[in-house]
PDB file of C-alpha atoms in Angstrom:
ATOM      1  CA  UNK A  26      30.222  -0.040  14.843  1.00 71.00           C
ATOM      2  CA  UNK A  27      28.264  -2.259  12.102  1.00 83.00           C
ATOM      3  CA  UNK A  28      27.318  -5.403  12.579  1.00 89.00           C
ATOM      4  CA  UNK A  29      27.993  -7.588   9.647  1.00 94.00           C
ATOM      5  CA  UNK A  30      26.668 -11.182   8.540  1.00 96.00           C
ATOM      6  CA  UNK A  31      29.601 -13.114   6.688  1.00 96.00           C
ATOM      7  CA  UNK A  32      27.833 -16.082   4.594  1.00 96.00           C
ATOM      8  CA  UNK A  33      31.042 -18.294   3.429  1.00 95.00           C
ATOM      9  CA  UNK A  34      31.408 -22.028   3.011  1.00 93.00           C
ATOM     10  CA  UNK A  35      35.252 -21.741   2.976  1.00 93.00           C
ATOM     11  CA  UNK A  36      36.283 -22.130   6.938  1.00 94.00           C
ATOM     12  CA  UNK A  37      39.826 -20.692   6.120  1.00 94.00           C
ATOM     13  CA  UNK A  38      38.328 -17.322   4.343  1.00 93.00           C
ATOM     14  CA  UNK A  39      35.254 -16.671   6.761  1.00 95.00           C
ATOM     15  CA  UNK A  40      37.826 -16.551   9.845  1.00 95.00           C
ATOM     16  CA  UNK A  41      39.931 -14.599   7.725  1.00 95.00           C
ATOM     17  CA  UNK A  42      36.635 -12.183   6.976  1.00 95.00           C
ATOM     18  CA  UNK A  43      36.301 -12.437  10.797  1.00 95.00           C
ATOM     19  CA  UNK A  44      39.560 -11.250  12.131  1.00 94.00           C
ATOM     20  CA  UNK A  45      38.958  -8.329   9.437  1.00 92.00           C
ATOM     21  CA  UNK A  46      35.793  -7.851  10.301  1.00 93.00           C
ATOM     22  CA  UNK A  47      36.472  -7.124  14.077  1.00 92.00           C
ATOM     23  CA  UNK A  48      39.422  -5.682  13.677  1.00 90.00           C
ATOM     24  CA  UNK A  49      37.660  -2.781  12.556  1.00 86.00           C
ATOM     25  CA  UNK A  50      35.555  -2.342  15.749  1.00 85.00           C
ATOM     26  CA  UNK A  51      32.581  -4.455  14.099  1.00 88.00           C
ATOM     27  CA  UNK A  52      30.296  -7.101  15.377  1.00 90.00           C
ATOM     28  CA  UNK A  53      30.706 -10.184  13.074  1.00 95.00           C
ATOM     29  CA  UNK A  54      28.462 -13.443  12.770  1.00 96.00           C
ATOM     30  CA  UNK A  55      29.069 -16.379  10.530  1.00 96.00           C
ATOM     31  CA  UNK A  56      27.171 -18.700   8.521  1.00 95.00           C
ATOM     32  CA  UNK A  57      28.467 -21.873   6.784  1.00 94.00           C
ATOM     33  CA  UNK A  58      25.844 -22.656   4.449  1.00 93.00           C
ATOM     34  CA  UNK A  59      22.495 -20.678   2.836  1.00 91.00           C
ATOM     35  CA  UNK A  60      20.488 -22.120   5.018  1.00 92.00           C
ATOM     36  CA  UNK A  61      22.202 -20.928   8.365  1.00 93.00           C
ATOM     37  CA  UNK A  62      22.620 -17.358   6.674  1.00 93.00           C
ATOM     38  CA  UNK A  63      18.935 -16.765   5.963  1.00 91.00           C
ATOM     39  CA  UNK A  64      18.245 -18.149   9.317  1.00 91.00           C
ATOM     40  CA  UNK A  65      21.095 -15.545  10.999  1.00 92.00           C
ATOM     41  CA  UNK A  66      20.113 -12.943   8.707  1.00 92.00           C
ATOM     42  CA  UNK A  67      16.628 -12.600  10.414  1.00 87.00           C
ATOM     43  CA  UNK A  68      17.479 -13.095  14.001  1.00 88.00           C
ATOM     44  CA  UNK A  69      20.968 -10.734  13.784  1.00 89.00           C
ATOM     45  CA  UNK A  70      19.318  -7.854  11.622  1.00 86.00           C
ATOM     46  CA  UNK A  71      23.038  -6.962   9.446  1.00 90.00           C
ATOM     47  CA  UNK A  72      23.776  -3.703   8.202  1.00 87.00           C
ATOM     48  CA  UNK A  73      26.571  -5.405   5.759  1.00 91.00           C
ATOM     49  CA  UNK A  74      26.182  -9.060   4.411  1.00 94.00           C
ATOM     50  CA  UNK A  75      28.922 -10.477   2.730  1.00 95.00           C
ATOM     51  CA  UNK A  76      27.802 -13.378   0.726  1.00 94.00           C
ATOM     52  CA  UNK A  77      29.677 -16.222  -0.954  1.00 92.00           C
ATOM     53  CA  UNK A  78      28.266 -16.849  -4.574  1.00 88.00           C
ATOM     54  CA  UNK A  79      28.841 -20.497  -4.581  1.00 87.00           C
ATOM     55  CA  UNK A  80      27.397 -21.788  -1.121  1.00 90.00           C
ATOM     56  CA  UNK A  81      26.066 -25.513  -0.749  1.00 87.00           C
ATOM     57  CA  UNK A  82      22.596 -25.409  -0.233  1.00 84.00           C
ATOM     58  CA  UNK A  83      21.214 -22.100  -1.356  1.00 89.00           C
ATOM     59  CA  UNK A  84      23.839 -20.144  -3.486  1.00 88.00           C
ATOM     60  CA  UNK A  85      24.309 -16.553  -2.706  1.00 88.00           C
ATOM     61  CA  UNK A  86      22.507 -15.518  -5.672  1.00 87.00           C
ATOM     62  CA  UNK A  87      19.128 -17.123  -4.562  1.00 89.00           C
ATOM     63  CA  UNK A  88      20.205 -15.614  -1.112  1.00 90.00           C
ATOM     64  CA  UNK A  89      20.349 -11.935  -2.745  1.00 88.00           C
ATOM     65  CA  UNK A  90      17.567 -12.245  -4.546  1.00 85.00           C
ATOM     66  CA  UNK A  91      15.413 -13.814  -1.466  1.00 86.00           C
ATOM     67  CA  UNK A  92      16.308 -11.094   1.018  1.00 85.00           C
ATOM     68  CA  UNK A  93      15.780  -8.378  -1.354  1.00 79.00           C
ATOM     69  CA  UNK A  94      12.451  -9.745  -2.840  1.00 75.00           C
ATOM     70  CA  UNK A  95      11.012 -10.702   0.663  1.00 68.00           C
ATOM     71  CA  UNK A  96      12.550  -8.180   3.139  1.00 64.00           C
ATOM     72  CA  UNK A  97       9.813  -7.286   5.780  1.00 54.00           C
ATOM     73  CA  UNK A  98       9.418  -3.628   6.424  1.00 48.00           C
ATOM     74  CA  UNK A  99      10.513  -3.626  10.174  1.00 50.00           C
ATOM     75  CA  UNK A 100      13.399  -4.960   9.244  1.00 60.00           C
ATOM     76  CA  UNK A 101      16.911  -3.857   7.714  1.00 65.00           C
ATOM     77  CA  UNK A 102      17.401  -3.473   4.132  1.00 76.00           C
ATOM     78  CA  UNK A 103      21.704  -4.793   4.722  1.00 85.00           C
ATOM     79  CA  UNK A 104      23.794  -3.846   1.924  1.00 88.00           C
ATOM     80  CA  UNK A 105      25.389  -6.708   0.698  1.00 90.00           C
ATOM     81  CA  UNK A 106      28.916  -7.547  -0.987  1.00 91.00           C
ATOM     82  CA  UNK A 107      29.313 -10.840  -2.870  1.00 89.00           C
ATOM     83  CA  UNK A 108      32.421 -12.574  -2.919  1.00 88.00           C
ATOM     84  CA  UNK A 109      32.917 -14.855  -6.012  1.00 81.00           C
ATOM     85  CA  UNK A 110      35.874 -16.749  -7.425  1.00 76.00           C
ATOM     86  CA  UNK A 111      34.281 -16.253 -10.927  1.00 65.00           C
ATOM     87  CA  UNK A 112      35.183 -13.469 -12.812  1.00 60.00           C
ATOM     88  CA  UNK A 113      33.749 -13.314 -15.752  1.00 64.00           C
ATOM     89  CA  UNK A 114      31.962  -9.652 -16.772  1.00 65.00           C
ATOM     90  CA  UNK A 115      28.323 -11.795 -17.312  1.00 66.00           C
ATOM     91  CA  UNK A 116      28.860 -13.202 -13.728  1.00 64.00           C
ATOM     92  CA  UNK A 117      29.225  -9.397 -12.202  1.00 66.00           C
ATOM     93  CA  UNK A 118      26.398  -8.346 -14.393  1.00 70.00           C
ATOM     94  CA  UNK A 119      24.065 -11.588 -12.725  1.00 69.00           C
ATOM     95  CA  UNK A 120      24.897 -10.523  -9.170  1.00 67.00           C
ATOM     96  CA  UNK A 121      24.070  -6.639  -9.407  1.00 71.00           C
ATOM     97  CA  UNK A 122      20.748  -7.916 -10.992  1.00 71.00           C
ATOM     98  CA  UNK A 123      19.704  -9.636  -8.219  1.00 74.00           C
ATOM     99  CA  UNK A 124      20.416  -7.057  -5.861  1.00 78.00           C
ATOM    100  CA  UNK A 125      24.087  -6.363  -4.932  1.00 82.00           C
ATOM    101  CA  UNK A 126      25.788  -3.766  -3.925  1.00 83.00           C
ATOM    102  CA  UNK A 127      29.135  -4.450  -4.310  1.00 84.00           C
ATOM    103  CA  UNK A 128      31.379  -7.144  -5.326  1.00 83.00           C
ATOM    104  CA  UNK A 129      34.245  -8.602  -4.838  1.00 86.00           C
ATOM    105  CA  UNK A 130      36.214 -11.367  -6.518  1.00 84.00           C
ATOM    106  CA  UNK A 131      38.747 -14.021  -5.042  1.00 85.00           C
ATOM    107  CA  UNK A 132      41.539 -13.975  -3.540  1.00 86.00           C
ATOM    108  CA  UNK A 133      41.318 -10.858  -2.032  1.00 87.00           C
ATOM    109  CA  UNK A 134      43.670  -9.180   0.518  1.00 89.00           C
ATOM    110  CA  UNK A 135      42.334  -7.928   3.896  1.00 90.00           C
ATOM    111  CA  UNK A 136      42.995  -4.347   3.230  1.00 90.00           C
ATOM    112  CA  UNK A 137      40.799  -4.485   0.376  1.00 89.00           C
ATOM    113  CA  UNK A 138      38.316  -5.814   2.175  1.00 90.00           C
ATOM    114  CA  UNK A 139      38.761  -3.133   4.842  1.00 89.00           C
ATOM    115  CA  UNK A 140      38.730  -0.521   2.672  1.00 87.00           C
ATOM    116  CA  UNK A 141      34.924  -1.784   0.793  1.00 86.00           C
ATOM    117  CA  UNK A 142      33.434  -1.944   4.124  1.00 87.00           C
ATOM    118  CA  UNK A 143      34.451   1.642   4.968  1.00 83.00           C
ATOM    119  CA  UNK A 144      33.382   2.920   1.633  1.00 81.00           C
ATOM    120  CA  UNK A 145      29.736   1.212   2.364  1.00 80.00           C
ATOM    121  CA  UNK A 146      29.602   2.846   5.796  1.00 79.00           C
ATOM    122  CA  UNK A 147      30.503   5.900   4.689  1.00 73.00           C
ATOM    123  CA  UNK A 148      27.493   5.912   2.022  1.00 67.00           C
ATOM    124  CA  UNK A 149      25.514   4.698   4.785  1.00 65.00           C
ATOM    125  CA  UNK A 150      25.845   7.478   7.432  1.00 57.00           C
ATOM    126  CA  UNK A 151      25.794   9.799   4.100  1.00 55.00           C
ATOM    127  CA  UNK A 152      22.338   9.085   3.070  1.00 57.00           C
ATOM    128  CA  UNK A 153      21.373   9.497   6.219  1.00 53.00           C
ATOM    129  CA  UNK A 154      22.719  13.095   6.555  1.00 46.00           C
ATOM    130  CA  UNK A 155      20.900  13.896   3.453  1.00 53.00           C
ATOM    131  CA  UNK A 156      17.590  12.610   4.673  1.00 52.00           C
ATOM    132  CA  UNK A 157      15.174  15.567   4.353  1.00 64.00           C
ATOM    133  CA  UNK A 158      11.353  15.781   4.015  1.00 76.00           C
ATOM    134  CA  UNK A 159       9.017  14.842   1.533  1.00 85.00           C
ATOM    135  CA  UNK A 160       9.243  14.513  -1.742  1.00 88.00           C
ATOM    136  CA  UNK A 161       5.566  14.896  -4.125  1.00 88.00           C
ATOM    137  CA  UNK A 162       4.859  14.273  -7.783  1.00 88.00           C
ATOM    138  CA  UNK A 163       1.628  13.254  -9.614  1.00 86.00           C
ATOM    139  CA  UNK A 164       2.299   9.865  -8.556  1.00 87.00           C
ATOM    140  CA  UNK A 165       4.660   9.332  -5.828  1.00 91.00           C
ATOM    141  CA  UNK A 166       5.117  10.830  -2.354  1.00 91.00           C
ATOM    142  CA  UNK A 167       8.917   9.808  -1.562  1.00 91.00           C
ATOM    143  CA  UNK A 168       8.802  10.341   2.920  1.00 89.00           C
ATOM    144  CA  UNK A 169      12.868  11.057   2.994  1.00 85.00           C
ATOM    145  CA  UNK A 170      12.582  10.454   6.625  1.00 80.00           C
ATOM    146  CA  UNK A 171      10.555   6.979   7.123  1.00 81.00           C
ATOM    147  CA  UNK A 172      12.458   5.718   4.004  1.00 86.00           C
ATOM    148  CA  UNK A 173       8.678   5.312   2.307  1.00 89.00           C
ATOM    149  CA  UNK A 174       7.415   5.797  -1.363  1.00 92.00           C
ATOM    150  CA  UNK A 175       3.886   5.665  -1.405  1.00 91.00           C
ATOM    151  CA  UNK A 176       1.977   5.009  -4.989  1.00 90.00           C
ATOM    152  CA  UNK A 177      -1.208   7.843  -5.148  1.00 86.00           C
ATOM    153  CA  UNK A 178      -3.674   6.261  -7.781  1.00 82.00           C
ATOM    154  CA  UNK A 179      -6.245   8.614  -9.540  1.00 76.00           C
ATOM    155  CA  UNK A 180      -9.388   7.246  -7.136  1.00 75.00           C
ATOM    156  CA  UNK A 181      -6.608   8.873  -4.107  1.00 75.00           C
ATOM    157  CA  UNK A 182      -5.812   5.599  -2.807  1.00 83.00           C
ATOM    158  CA  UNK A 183      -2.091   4.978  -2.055  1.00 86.00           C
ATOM    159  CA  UNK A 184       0.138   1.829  -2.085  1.00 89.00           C
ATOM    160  CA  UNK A 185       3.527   1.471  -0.574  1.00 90.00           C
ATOM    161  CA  UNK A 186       6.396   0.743  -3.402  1.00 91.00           C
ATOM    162  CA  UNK A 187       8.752  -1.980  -1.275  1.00 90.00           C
ATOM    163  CA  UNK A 188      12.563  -0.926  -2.352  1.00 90.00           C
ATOM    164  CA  UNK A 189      15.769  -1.877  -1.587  1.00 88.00           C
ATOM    165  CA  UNK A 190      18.538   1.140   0.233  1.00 86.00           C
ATOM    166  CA  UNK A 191      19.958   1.802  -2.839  1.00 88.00           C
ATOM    167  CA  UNK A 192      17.060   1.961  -4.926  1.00 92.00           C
ATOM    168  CA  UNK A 193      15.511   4.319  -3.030  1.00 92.00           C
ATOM    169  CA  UNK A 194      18.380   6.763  -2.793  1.00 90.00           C
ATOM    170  CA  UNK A 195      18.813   6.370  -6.344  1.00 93.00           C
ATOM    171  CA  UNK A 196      14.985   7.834  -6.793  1.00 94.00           C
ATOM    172  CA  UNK A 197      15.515  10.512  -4.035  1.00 92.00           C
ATOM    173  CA  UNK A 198      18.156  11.660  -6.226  1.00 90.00           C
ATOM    174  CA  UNK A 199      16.620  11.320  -9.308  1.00 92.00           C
ATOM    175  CA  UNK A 200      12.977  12.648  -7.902  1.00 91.00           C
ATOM    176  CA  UNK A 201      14.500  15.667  -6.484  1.00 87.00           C
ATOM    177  CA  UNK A 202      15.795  16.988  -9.263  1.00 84.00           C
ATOM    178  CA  UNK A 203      12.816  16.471 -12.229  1.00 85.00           C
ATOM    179  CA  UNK A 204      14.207  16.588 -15.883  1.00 85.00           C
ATOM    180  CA  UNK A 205      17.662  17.251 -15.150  1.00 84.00           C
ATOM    181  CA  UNK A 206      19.976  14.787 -17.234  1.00 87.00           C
ATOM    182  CA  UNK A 207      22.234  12.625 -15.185  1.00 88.00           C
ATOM    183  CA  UNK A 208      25.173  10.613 -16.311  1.00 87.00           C
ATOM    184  CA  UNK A 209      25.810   7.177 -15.094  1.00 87.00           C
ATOM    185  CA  UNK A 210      29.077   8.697 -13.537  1.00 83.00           C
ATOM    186  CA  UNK A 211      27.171  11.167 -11.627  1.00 83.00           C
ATOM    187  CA  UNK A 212      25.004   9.021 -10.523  1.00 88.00           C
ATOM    188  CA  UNK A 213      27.557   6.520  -9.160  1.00 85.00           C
ATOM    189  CA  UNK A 214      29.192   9.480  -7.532  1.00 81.00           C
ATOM    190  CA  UNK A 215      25.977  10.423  -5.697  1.00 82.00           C
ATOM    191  CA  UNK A 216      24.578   6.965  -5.001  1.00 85.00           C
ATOM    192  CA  UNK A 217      27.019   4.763  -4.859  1.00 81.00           C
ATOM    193  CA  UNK A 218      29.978   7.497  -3.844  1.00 74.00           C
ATOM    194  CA  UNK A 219      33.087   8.641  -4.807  1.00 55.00           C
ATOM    195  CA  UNK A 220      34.845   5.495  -3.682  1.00 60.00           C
ATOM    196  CA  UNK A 221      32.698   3.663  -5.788  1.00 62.00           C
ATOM    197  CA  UNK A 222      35.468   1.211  -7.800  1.00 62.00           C
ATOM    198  CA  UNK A 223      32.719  -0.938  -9.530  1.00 62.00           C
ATOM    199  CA  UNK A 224      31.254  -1.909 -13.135  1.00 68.00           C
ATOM    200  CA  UNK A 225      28.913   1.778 -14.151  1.00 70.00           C
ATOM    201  CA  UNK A 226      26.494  -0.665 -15.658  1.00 80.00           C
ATOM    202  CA  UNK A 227      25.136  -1.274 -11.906  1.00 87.00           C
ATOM    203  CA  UNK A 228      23.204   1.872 -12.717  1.00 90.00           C
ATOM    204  CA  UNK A 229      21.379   0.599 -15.740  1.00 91.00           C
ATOM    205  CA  UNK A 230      20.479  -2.255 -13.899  1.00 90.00           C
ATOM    206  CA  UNK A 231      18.713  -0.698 -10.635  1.00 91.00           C
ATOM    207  CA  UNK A 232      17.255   1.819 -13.270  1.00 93.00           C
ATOM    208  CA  UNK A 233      15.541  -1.106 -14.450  1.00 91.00           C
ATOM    209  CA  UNK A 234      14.700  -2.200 -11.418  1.00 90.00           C
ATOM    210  CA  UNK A 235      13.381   1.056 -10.343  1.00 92.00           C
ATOM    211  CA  UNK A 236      11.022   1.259 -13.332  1.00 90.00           C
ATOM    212  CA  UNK A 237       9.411  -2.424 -12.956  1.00 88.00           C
ATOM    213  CA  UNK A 238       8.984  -1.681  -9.843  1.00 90.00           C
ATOM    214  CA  UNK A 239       7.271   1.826 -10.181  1.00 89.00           C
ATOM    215  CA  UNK A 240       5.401   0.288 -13.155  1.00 82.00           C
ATOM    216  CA  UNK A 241       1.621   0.570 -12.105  1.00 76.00           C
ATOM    217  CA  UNK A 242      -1.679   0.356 -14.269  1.00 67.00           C
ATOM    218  CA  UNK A 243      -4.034   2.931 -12.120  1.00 63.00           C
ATOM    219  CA  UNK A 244      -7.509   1.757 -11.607  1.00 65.00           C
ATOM    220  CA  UNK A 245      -9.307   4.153 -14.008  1.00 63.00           C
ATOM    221  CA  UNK A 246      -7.761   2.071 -16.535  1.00 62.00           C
ATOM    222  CA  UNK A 247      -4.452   4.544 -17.139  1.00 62.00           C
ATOM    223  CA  UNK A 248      -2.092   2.039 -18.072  1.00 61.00           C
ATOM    224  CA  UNK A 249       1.528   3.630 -17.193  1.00 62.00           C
ATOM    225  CA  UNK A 250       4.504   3.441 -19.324  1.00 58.00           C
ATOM    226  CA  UNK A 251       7.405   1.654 -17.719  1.00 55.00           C
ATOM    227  CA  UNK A 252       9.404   4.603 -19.040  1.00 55.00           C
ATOM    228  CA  UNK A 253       6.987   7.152 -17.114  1.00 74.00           C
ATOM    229  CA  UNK A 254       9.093   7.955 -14.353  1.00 87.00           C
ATOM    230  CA  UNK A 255      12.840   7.391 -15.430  1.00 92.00           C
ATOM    231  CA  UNK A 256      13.816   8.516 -18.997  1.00 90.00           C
ATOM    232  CA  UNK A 257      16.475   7.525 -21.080  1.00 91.00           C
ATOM    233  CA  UNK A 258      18.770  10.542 -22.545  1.00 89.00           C
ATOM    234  CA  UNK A 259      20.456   8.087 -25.565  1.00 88.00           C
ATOM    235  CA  UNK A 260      24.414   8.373 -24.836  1.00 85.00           C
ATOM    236  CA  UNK A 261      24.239  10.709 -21.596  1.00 86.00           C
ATOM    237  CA  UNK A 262      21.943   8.686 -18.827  1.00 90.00           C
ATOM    238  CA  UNK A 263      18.378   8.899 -17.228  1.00 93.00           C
ATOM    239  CA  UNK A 264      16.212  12.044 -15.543  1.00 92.00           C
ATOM    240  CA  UNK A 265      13.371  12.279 -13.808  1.00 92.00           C
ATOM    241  CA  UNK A 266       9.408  12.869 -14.635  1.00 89.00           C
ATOM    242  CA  UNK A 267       5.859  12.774 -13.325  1.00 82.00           C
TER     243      UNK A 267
END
């Protein structure tokens, strides 16, 4: 049983969502507007948000892009499916950027909709089965079991590195496995999982995520590439070094 924030304008659709949503054994709040989502988002704690793009108020864009940026570290890093009735390729490309995980465009049938939130739980209890220790480089120490990356400057101070569920799983992936080459496919397979129906460009995008946010100039003056951590293999995909 999840418990899943639905964040739609549309009083016809978020009862539909509802009625979905509990049919599946789930515990289901609503929001009408931005505003009341943010506001639900922090009391109710989701594990799944599914977010309307065009809200009044705050759109679900700003919404993404707020809960990712500002999420405090007690609390829980949802995944979150947008709903849009825009479909246009640039559109998809603009939500994964701002942090989500999946997306969905309208209409859309109930099944379907069944169907994404099993795939998402699924990856969920997944990642967690795969939590193991620690994970060291030069730079990082990746704590598989807190869900931490800590930063380790030269003068062996440390800073925590604030990412989102999937960004971190991407790096555990990535980190445990230095210079291996891995394609975009593989890594939606691994990440993302098998069910996985979704544009493979969402990996380029929280690869560059991942770097800007790894992207650190060490106090000795050491200025570090953006590129230092994940590399680029031209026509194959991205490994990891440190």
């Amino acid at each position: 049983m999840a418990v899943i924030l639905v964040i739609e304008d549309e009083i016809n659709v978020a009862a539909m969502i509802r009625v979905c949503v509990e049919s599946e054994g789930h515990i289901c709040h609503v929001a009408h507007n931005g505003n009341e989502g943010l506001d639900k988002f922090c009391k109710v704690q989701p594990d799944i948000i599914i977010l309307d793009l065009m809200l009044p108020g705050i759109n679900g864009l700003d919404i993404c892009a707020h809960i990712r940026q500002f999420i405090k570290s007690k609390q829980k890093d949802p995944y979150i499916m947008m709903l849009t009735g825009k479909v246009e390729e640039s559109d998809r490309i603009i939500g994964f950027s701002t942090g989500a995980d999946d997306y969905m465009p309208k209409p859309f049938s109930p099944v379907e909709l069944a169907v994404r939130l099993r795939v998402l739980l699924r990856r969920e209890l997944r990642q967690q089965a795969n939590s193991e220790g620690m994970i060291e480089t030069r730079h990082l120490l990746i704590d598989q079991e807190r869900r931490i990356v800590h930063f380790k400057y030269t003068n062996h101070t440390t800073e925590i590195v604030k990412l989102t569920t999937l960004e971190f799983n991407l790096l555990v992936v990535l980190a445990k496995r230095p210079g291996r080459v891995w394609s975009r496919s593989q890594l939606l397979d691994t990440v993302w999982g098998i069910d996985y129906e979704g544009d493979f460009r969402i990996v380029d995008s929280y690869i560059k995520r991942l770097r800007q946010k790894l992207y650190r100039t060490d106090p000795t003056g050491e200025k570090l590439d953006k590129t230092q951590f994940i590399c680029t293999a031209p026509g194959i995909g991205y490994s990891f070094t440190d």
